[in-house]
Tab-separated table of C-alpha atoms in Angstrom:
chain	number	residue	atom	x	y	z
A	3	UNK	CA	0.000	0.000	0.000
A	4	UNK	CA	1.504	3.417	-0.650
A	5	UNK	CA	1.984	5.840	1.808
A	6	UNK	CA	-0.940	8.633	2.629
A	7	UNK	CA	1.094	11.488	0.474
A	8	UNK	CA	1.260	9.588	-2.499
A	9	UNK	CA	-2.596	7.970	-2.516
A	10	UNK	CA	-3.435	11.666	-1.573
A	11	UNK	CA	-1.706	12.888	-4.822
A	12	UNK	CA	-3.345	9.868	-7.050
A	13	UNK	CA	-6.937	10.920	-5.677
A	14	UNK	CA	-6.564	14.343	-6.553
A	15	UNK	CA	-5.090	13.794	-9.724
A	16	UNK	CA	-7.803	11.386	-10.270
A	17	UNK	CA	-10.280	13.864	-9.438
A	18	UNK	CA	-8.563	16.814	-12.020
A	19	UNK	CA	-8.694	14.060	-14.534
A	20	UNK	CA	-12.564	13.515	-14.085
A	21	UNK	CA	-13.072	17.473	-14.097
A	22	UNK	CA	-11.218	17.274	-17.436
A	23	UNK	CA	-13.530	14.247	-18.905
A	24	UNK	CA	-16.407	16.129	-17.918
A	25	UNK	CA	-15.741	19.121	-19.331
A	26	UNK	CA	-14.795	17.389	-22.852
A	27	UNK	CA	-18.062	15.814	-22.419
A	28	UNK	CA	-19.661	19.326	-22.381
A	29	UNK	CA	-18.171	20.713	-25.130
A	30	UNK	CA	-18.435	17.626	-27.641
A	31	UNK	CA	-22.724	17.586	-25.838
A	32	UNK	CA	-22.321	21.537	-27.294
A	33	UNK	CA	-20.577	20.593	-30.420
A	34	UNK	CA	-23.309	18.065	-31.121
A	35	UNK	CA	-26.236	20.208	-30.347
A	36	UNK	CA	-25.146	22.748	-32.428
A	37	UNK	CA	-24.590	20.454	-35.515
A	38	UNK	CA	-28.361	19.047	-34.700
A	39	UNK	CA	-29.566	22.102	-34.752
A	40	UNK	CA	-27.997	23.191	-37.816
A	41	UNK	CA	-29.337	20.099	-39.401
A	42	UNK	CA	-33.134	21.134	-38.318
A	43	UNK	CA	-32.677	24.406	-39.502
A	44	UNK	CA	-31.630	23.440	-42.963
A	45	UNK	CA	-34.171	20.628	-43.111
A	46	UNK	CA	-36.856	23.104	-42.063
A	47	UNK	CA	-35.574	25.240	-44.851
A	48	UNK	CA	-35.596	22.854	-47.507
A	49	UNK	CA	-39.186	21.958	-46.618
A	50	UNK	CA	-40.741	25.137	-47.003
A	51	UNK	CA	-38.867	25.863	-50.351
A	52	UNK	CA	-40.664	22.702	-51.640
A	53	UNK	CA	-43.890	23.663	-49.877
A	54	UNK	CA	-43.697	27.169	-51.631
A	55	UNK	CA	-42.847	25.391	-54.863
A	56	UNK	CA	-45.354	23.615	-54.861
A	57	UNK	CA	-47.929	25.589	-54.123
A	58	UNK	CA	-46.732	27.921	-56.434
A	59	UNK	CA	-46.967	25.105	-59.308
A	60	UNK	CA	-50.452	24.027	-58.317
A	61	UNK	CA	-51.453	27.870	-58.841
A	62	UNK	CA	-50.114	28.132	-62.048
A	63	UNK	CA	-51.462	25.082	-63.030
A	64	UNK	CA	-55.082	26.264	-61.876
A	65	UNK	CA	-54.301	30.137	-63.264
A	66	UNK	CA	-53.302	28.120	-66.515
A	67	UNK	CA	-56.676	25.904	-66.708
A	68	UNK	CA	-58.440	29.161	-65.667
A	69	UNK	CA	-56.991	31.083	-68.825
A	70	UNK	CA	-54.926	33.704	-66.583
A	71	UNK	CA	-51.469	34.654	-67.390
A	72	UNK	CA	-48.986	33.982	-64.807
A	73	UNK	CA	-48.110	37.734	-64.906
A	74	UNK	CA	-51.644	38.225	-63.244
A	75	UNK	CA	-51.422	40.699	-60.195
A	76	UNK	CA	-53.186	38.720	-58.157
A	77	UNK	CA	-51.424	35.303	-58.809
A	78	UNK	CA	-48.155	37.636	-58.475
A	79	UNK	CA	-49.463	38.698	-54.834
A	80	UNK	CA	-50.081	35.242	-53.909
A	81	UNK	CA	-47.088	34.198	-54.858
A	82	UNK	CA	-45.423	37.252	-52.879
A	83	UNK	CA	-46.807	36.028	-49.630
A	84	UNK	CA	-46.518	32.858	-50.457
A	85	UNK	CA	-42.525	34.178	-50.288
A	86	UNK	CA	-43.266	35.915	-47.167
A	87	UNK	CA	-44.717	33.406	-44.878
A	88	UNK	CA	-41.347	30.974	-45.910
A	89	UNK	CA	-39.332	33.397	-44.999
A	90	UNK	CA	-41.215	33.694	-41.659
A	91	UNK	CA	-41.199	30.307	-40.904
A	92	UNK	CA	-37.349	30.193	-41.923
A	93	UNK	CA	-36.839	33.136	-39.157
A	94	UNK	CA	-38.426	31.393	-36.600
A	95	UNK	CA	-36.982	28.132	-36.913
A	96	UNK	CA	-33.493	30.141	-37.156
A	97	UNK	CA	-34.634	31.993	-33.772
A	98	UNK	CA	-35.534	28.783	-32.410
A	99	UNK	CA	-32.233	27.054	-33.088
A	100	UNK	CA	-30.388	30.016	-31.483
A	101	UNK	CA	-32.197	29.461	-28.509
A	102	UNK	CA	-31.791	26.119	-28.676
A	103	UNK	CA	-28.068	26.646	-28.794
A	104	UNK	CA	-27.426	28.908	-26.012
A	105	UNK	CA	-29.512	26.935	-23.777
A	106	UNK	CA	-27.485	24.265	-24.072
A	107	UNK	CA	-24.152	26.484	-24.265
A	108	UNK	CA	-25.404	27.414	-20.712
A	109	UNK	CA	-25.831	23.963	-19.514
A	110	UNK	CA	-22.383	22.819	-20.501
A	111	UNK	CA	-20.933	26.191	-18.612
A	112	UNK	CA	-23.170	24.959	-15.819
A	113	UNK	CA	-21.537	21.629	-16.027
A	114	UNK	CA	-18.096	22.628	-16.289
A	115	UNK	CA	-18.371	24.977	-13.054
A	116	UNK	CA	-19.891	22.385	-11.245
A	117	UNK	CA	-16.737	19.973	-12.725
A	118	UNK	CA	-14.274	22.986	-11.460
A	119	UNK	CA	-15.719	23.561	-8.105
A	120	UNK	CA	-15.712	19.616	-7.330
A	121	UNK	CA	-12.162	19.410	-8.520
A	122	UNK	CA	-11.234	22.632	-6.555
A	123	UNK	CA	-13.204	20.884	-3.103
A	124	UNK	CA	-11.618	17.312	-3.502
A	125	UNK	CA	-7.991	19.585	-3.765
A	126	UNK	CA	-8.814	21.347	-0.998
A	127	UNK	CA	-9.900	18.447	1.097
A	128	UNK	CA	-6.999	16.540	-0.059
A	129	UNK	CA	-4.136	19.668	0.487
A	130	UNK	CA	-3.613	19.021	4.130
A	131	UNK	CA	-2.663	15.319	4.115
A	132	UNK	CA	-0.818	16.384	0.335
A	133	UNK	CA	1.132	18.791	1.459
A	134	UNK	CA	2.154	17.312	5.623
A	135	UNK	CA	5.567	15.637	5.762
């Protein structure tokens, strides 16, 4: 068995290497909540461009069996808002995401703190029998 100096040394070495783990652990839980949310984002993106497509399609199609131009004001307006409410959704997915992403940011800083303050209260519990001689 080794003396008390040296297991006192291994446990808080032990501990600084947990702190460490955890806070890796945060950061790659950030890094991977970030690239979800990304993801998300561009999926809801992608789905709204098709939804506008096609609804802009199946108007033309029924402007077209109608007999109106697709140069028509009103098809033009539809299509305009059409635009508009995509774009909407697209900015509140985006605001979504960022919220998404500092929430989480937060959580990891939460986690690492808690990591450094366990770390710093193992050390200081350890310090007396570390440091006797």
């Amino acid at each position: 068995m080794a003396d008390p100096v040296t297991q006192g040394i291994a446990l808080v070495g032990l501990s600084g290497l947990n702190a460490a783990n955890q806070i890796g652990a945060a950061n790659a839980g950030k890094k991977l909540g970030r690239a979800r949310t990304r993801l998300q984002l561009a999926q809801t993106r992608r789905e709204e461009e098709e939804k506008l497509a096609r609804g802009l399609a199946r108007q033309q199609v029924t402007a077209g069996a109608r007999g109106v131009s697709a140069s028509s004001g009103s098809l033009m307006r539809q299509a305009l808002a059409a635009d508009r409410e995509t774009r909407r959704r697209i900015g509140l997915a985006a605001g979504s995401a960022s919220l998404s992403n500092a929430s989480e940011a937060l959580r990891a800083r939460q986690r690492r703190n808690r990591a450094l303050i366990s770390f710093g209260q193992t050390f200081a519990s350890r310090a007396p029998t570390i440091f006797e001689g």
